[in-house]
Amino acid sequence: MSIVKINVLTVPAEQREVLEKRFASRAGAVEGSDGFEWFELLRPVEGTDSYMVYTRWRSEEDFQKWMSGPMQSAHRPAGPGGEQPKPAASGSTLWSFEVVQQAAPKQG
């Protein structure tokens, strides 16, 4: 079955809009990657300043290929003169899971 990667980003309140705009500007950057299955950017509602970046992949190998190629390109400097913009997140932790059960809504 698939694997799930959740990048937990600590984002100060004043940087939330910056983070969301950066992700919106990269829309479509991961969808064409081999083995990619799903993406969600989850905004905290209350009790935390952590965003979660949820991705689902066919295999660990597919995720690692994306990490070493397209993901690196997506995070290259985009500022004037090739400067790297200040990170919106003040911390990051990557969680990894294997999907052992899944369910979808019943059809019909």
mmCIF file with all atom_site columns, C-alpha atoms in Angstrom:
data_model
loop_
_atom_site.group_PDB
_atom_site.id
_atom_site.type_symbol
_atom_site.label_atom_id
_atom_site.label_alt_id
_atom_site.label_comp_id
_atom_site.label_asym_id
_atom_site.label_entity_id
_atom_site.label_seq_id
_atom_site.pdbx_PDB_ins_code
_atom_site.Cartn_x
_atom_site.Cartn_y
_atom_site.Cartn_z
_atom_site.occupancy
_atom_site.B_iso_or_equiv
_atom_site.pdbx_formal_charge
_atom_site.auth_seq_id
_atom_site.auth_comp_id
_atom_site.auth_asym_id
_atom_site.auth_atom_id
_atom_site.pdbx_PDB_model_num
ATOM 1   C CA . MET A 1 1   ? 0.000   0.000  0.000   1.00 0.00 ? 1   MET A CA 1
ATOM 2   C CA . SER A 1 2   ? 0.886   3.678  -0.136  1.00 0.00 ? 2   SER A CA 1
ATOM 3   C CA . ILE A 1 3   ? 3.043   5.753  2.180   1.00 0.00 ? 3   ILE A CA 1
ATOM 4   C CA . VAL A 1 4   ? 2.150   9.091  3.737   1.00 0.00 ? 4   VAL A CA 1
ATOM 5   C CA . LYS A 1 5   ? 4.572   11.905 4.520   1.00 0.00 ? 5   LYS A CA 1
ATOM 6   C CA . ILE A 1 6   ? 3.425   14.706 6.814   1.00 0.00 ? 6   ILE A CA 1
ATOM 7   C CA . ASN A 1 7   ? 5.693   17.715 7.116   1.00 0.00 ? 7   ASN A CA 1
ATOM 8   C CA . VAL A 1 8   ? 4.751   19.552 10.322  1.00 0.00 ? 8   VAL A CA 1
ATOM 9   C CA . LEU A 1 9   ? 5.666   23.228 9.930   1.00 0.00 ? 9   LEU A CA 1
ATOM 10  C CA . THR A 1 10  ? 5.774   25.649 12.856  1.00 0.00 ? 10  THR A CA 1
ATOM 11  C CA . VAL A 1 11  ? 4.451   28.917 11.405  1.00 0.00 ? 11  VAL A CA 1
ATOM 12  C CA . PRO A 1 12  ? 4.142   32.131 13.434  1.00 0.00 ? 12  PRO A CA 1
ATOM 13  C CA . ALA A 1 13  ? 0.769   33.876 12.967  1.00 0.00 ? 13  ALA A CA 1
ATOM 14  C CA . GLU A 1 14  ? 2.352   36.753 11.031  1.00 0.00 ? 14  GLU A CA 1
ATOM 15  C CA . GLN A 1 15  ? 3.813   34.290 8.480   1.00 0.00 ? 15  GLN A CA 1
ATOM 16  C CA . ARG A 1 16  ? 0.670   32.234 7.757   1.00 0.00 ? 16  ARG A CA 1
ATOM 17  C CA . GLU A 1 17  ? -0.370  34.249 4.716   1.00 0.00 ? 17  GLU A CA 1
ATOM 18  C CA . VAL A 1 18  ? 3.186   34.128 3.334   1.00 0.00 ? 18  VAL A CA 1
ATOM 19  C CA . LEU A 1 19  ? 3.303   30.338 3.689   1.00 0.00 ? 19  LEU A CA 1
ATOM 20  C CA . GLU A 1 20  ? -0.073  29.828 2.046   1.00 0.00 ? 20  GLU A CA 1
ATOM 21  C CA . LYS A 1 21  ? 0.814   32.127 -0.869  1.00 0.00 ? 21  LYS A CA 1
ATOM 22  C CA . ARG A 1 22  ? 4.075   30.268 -1.437  1.00 0.00 ? 22  ARG A CA 1
ATOM 23  C CA . PHE A 1 23  ? 2.263   26.944 -1.608  1.00 0.00 ? 23  PHE A CA 1
ATOM 24  C CA . ALA A 1 24  ? -0.383  28.427 -3.921  1.00 0.00 ? 24  ALA A CA 1
ATOM 25  C CA . SER A 1 25  ? 2.339   29.711 -6.259  1.00 0.00 ? 25  SER A CA 1
ATOM 26  C CA . ARG A 1 26  ? 3.728   26.169 -6.528  1.00 0.00 ? 26  ARG A CA 1
ATOM 27  C CA . ALA A 1 27  ? 0.349   24.621 -7.358  1.00 0.00 ? 27  ALA A CA 1
ATOM 28  C CA . GLY A 1 28  ? 0.895   21.821 -9.836  1.00 0.00 ? 28  GLY A CA 1
ATOM 29  C CA . ALA A 1 29  ? 4.575   21.345 -8.950  1.00 0.00 ? 29  ALA A CA 1
ATOM 30  C CA . VAL A 1 30  ? 4.124   17.889 -7.403  1.00 0.00 ? 30  VAL A CA 1
ATOM 31  C CA . GLU A 1 31  ? 1.066   16.526 -9.206  1.00 0.00 ? 31  GLU A CA 1
ATOM 32  C CA . GLY A 1 32  ? 2.979   15.217 -12.223 1.00 0.00 ? 32  GLY A CA 1
ATOM 33  C CA . SER A 1 33  ? 5.569   13.348 -10.175 1.00 0.00 ? 33  SER A CA 1
ATOM 34  C CA . ASP A 1 34  ? 5.731   9.607  -10.669 1.00 0.00 ? 34  ASP A CA 1
ATOM 35  C CA . GLY A 1 35  ? 4.065   7.819  -7.763  1.00 0.00 ? 35  GLY A CA 1
ATOM 36  C CA . PHE A 1 36  ? 2.376   10.939 -6.370  1.00 0.00 ? 36  PHE A CA 1
ATOM 37  C CA . GLU A 1 37  ? -1.163  10.261 -5.107  1.00 0.00 ? 37  GLU A CA 1
ATOM 38  C CA . TRP A 1 38  ? -2.373  13.176 -2.948  1.00 0.00 ? 38  TRP A CA 1
ATOM 39  C CA . PHE A 1 39  ? -1.490  16.559 -1.421  1.00 0.00 ? 39  PHE A CA 1
ATOM 40  C CA . GLU A 1 40  ? -3.145  18.743 1.227   1.00 0.00 ? 40  GLU A CA 1
ATOM 41  C CA . LEU A 1 41  ? -1.956  21.840 3.072   1.00 0.00 ? 41  LEU A CA 1
ATOM 42  C CA . LEU A 1 42  ? -3.703  21.821 6.449   1.00 0.00 ? 42  LEU A CA 1
ATOM 43  C CA . ARG A 1 43  ? -4.114  25.135 8.312   1.00 0.00 ? 43  ARG A CA 1
ATOM 44  C CA . PRO A 1 44  ? -4.440  24.957 12.109  1.00 0.00 ? 44  PRO A CA 1
ATOM 45  C CA . VAL A 1 45  ? -7.810  26.020 13.484  1.00 0.00 ? 45  VAL A CA 1
ATOM 46  C CA . GLU A 1 46  ? -6.970  26.335 17.171  1.00 0.00 ? 46  GLU A CA 1
ATOM 47  C CA . GLY A 1 47  ? -4.486  25.276 19.824  1.00 0.00 ? 47  GLY A CA 1
ATOM 48  C CA . THR A 1 48  ? -1.371  25.133 17.640  1.00 0.00 ? 48  THR A CA 1
ATOM 49  C CA . ASP A 1 49  ? 0.750   27.130 15.241  1.00 0.00 ? 49  ASP A CA 1
ATOM 50  C CA . SER A 1 50  ? 1.638   24.037 13.201  1.00 0.00 ? 50  SER A CA 1
ATOM 51  C CA . TYR A 1 51  ? 0.586   23.580 9.590   1.00 0.00 ? 51  TYR A CA 1
ATOM 52  C CA . MET A 1 52  ? 0.675   20.081 8.142   1.00 0.00 ? 52  MET A CA 1
ATOM 53  C CA . VAL A 1 53  ? 1.728   19.333 4.594   1.00 0.00 ? 53  VAL A CA 1
ATOM 54  C CA . TYR A 1 54  ? 0.176   15.951 3.776   1.00 0.00 ? 54  TYR A CA 1
ATOM 55  C CA . THR A 1 55  ? 1.428   13.992 0.779   1.00 0.00 ? 55  THR A CA 1
ATOM 56  C CA . ARG A 1 56  ? 0.669   10.433 -0.213  1.00 0.00 ? 56  ARG A CA 1
ATOM 57  C CA . TRP A 1 57  ? 2.932   8.350  -2.445  1.00 0.00 ? 57  TRP A CA 1
ATOM 58  C CA . ARG A 1 58  ? 2.835   4.955  -4.123  1.00 0.00 ? 58  ARG A CA 1
ATOM 59  C CA . SER A 1 59  ? 6.172   4.043  -2.479  1.00 0.00 ? 59  SER A CA 1
ATOM 60  C CA . GLU A 1 60  ? 9.072   5.362  -0.421  1.00 0.00 ? 60  GLU A CA 1
ATOM 61  C CA . GLU A 1 61  ? 11.207  5.143  -3.558  1.00 0.00 ? 61  GLU A CA 1
ATOM 62  C CA . ASP A 1 62  ? 8.832   7.476  -5.445  1.00 0.00 ? 62  ASP A CA 1
ATOM 63  C CA . PHE A 1 63  ? 8.927   9.971  -2.569  1.00 0.00 ? 63  PHE A CA 1
ATOM 64  C CA . GLN A 1 64  ? 12.741  9.877  -2.421  1.00 0.00 ? 64  GLN A CA 1
ATOM 65  C CA . LYS A 1 65  ? 12.997  10.434 -6.195  1.00 0.00 ? 65  LYS A CA 1
ATOM 66  C CA . TRP A 1 66  ? 10.766  13.505 -5.855  1.00 0.00 ? 66  TRP A CA 1
ATOM 67  C CA . MET A 1 67  ? 12.793  14.758 -2.872  1.00 0.00 ? 67  MET A CA 1
ATOM 68  C CA . SER A 1 68  ? 16.080  14.502 -4.768  1.00 0.00 ? 68  SER A CA 1
ATOM 69  C CA . GLY A 1 69  ? 14.770  16.053 -7.989  1.00 0.00 ? 69  GLY A CA 1
ATOM 70  C CA . PRO A 1 70  ? 11.590  18.104 -8.438  1.00 0.00 ? 70  PRO A CA 1
ATOM 71  C CA . MET A 1 71  ? 11.296  19.113 -4.767  1.00 0.00 ? 71  MET A CA 1
ATOM 72  C CA . GLN A 1 72  ? 14.808  20.585 -4.857  1.00 0.00 ? 72  GLN A CA 1
ATOM 73  C CA . SER A 1 73  ? 13.861  22.644 -7.924  1.00 0.00 ? 73  SER A CA 1
ATOM 74  C CA . ALA A 1 74  ? 10.659  23.901 -6.273  1.00 0.00 ? 74  ALA A CA 1
ATOM 75  C CA . HIS A 1 75  ? 12.673  25.265 -3.323  1.00 0.00 ? 75  HIS A CA 1
ATOM 76  C CA . ARG A 1 76  ? 15.345  27.113 -5.297  1.00 0.00 ? 76  ARG A CA 1
ATOM 77  C CA . PRO A 1 77  ? 15.705  30.852 -4.778  1.00 0.00 ? 77  PRO A CA 1
ATOM 78  C CA . ALA A 1 78  ? 12.864  32.847 -6.316  1.00 0.00 ? 78  ALA A CA 1
ATOM 79  C CA . GLY A 1 79  ? 13.588  36.308 -4.971  1.00 0.00 ? 79  GLY A CA 1
ATOM 80  C CA . PRO A 1 80  ? 15.060  39.257 -6.880  1.00 0.00 ? 80  PRO A CA 1
ATOM 81  C CA . GLY A 1 81  ? 18.602  38.500 -7.978  1.00 0.00 ? 81  GLY A CA 1
ATOM 82  C CA . GLY A 1 82  ? 18.190  34.834 -7.053  1.00 0.00 ? 82  GLY A CA 1
ATOM 83  C CA . GLU A 1 83  ? 17.999  35.530 -3.323  1.00 0.00 ? 83  GLU A CA 1
ATOM 84  C CA . GLN A 1 84  ? 16.415  32.919 -1.096  1.00 0.00 ? 84  GLN A CA 1
ATOM 85  C CA . PRO A 1 85  ? 13.348  34.451 0.595   1.00 0.00 ? 85  PRO A CA 1
ATOM 86  C CA . LYS A 1 86  ? 13.130  34.215 4.385   1.00 0.00 ? 86  LYS A CA 1
ATOM 87  C CA . PRO A 1 87  ? 11.441  30.939 5.436   1.00 0.00 ? 87  PRO A CA 1
ATOM 88  C CA . ALA A 1 88  ? 7.821   31.339 6.577   1.00 0.00 ? 88  ALA A CA 1
ATOM 89  C CA . ALA A 1 89  ? 8.182   28.397 8.978   1.00 0.00 ? 89  ALA A CA 1
ATOM 90  C CA . SER A 1 90  ? 10.396  28.508 12.043  1.00 0.00 ? 90  SER A CA 1
ATOM 91  C CA . GLY A 1 91  ? 10.632  24.724 12.333  1.00 0.00 ? 91  GLY A CA 1
ATOM 92  C CA . SER A 1 92  ? 9.875   21.523 10.452  1.00 0.00 ? 92  SER A CA 1
ATOM 93  C CA . THR A 1 93  ? 9.445   17.851 11.349  1.00 0.00 ? 93  THR A CA 1
ATOM 94  C CA . LEU A 1 94  ? 8.774   15.070 8.834   1.00 0.00 ? 94  LEU A CA 1
ATOM 95  C CA . TRP A 1 95  ? 6.511   12.199 9.889   1.00 0.00 ? 95  TRP A CA 1
ATOM 96  C CA . SER A 1 96  ? 6.320   8.991  7.821   1.00 0.00 ? 96  SER A CA 1
ATOM 97  C CA . PHE A 1 97  ? 3.527   6.414  7.792   1.00 0.00 ? 97  PHE A CA 1
ATOM 98  C CA . GLU A 1 98  ? 2.530   3.317  5.859   1.00 0.00 ? 98  GLU A CA 1
ATOM 99  C CA . VAL A 1 99  ? -1.115  3.022  4.904   1.00 0.00 ? 99  VAL A CA 1
ATOM 100 C CA . VAL A 1 100 ? -2.384  -0.240 6.416   1.00 0.00 ? 100 VAL A CA 1
ATOM 101 C CA . GLN A 1 101 ? -6.123  0.372  5.999   1.00 0.00 ? 101 GLN A CA 1
ATOM 102 C CA . GLN A 1 102 ? -8.180  2.779  3.979   1.00 0.00 ? 102 GLN A CA 1
ATOM 103 C CA . ALA A 1 103 ? -11.804 3.492  3.201   1.00 0.00 ? 103 ALA A CA 1
ATOM 104 C CA . ALA A 1 104 ? -13.656 5.683  0.726   1.00 0.00 ? 104 ALA A CA 1
ATOM 105 C CA . PRO A 1 105 ? -17.264 6.902  0.756   1.00 0.00 ? 105 PRO A CA 1
ATOM 106 C CA . LYS A 1 106 ? -19.780 4.344  -0.449  1.00 0.00 ? 106 LYS A CA 1
ATOM 107 C CA . GLN A 1 107 ? -20.966 4.961  -3.984  1.00 0.00 ? 107 GLN A CA 1
ATOM 108 C CA . GLY A 1 108 ? -24.656 4.880  -4.816  1.00 0.00 ? 108 GLY A CA 1
#
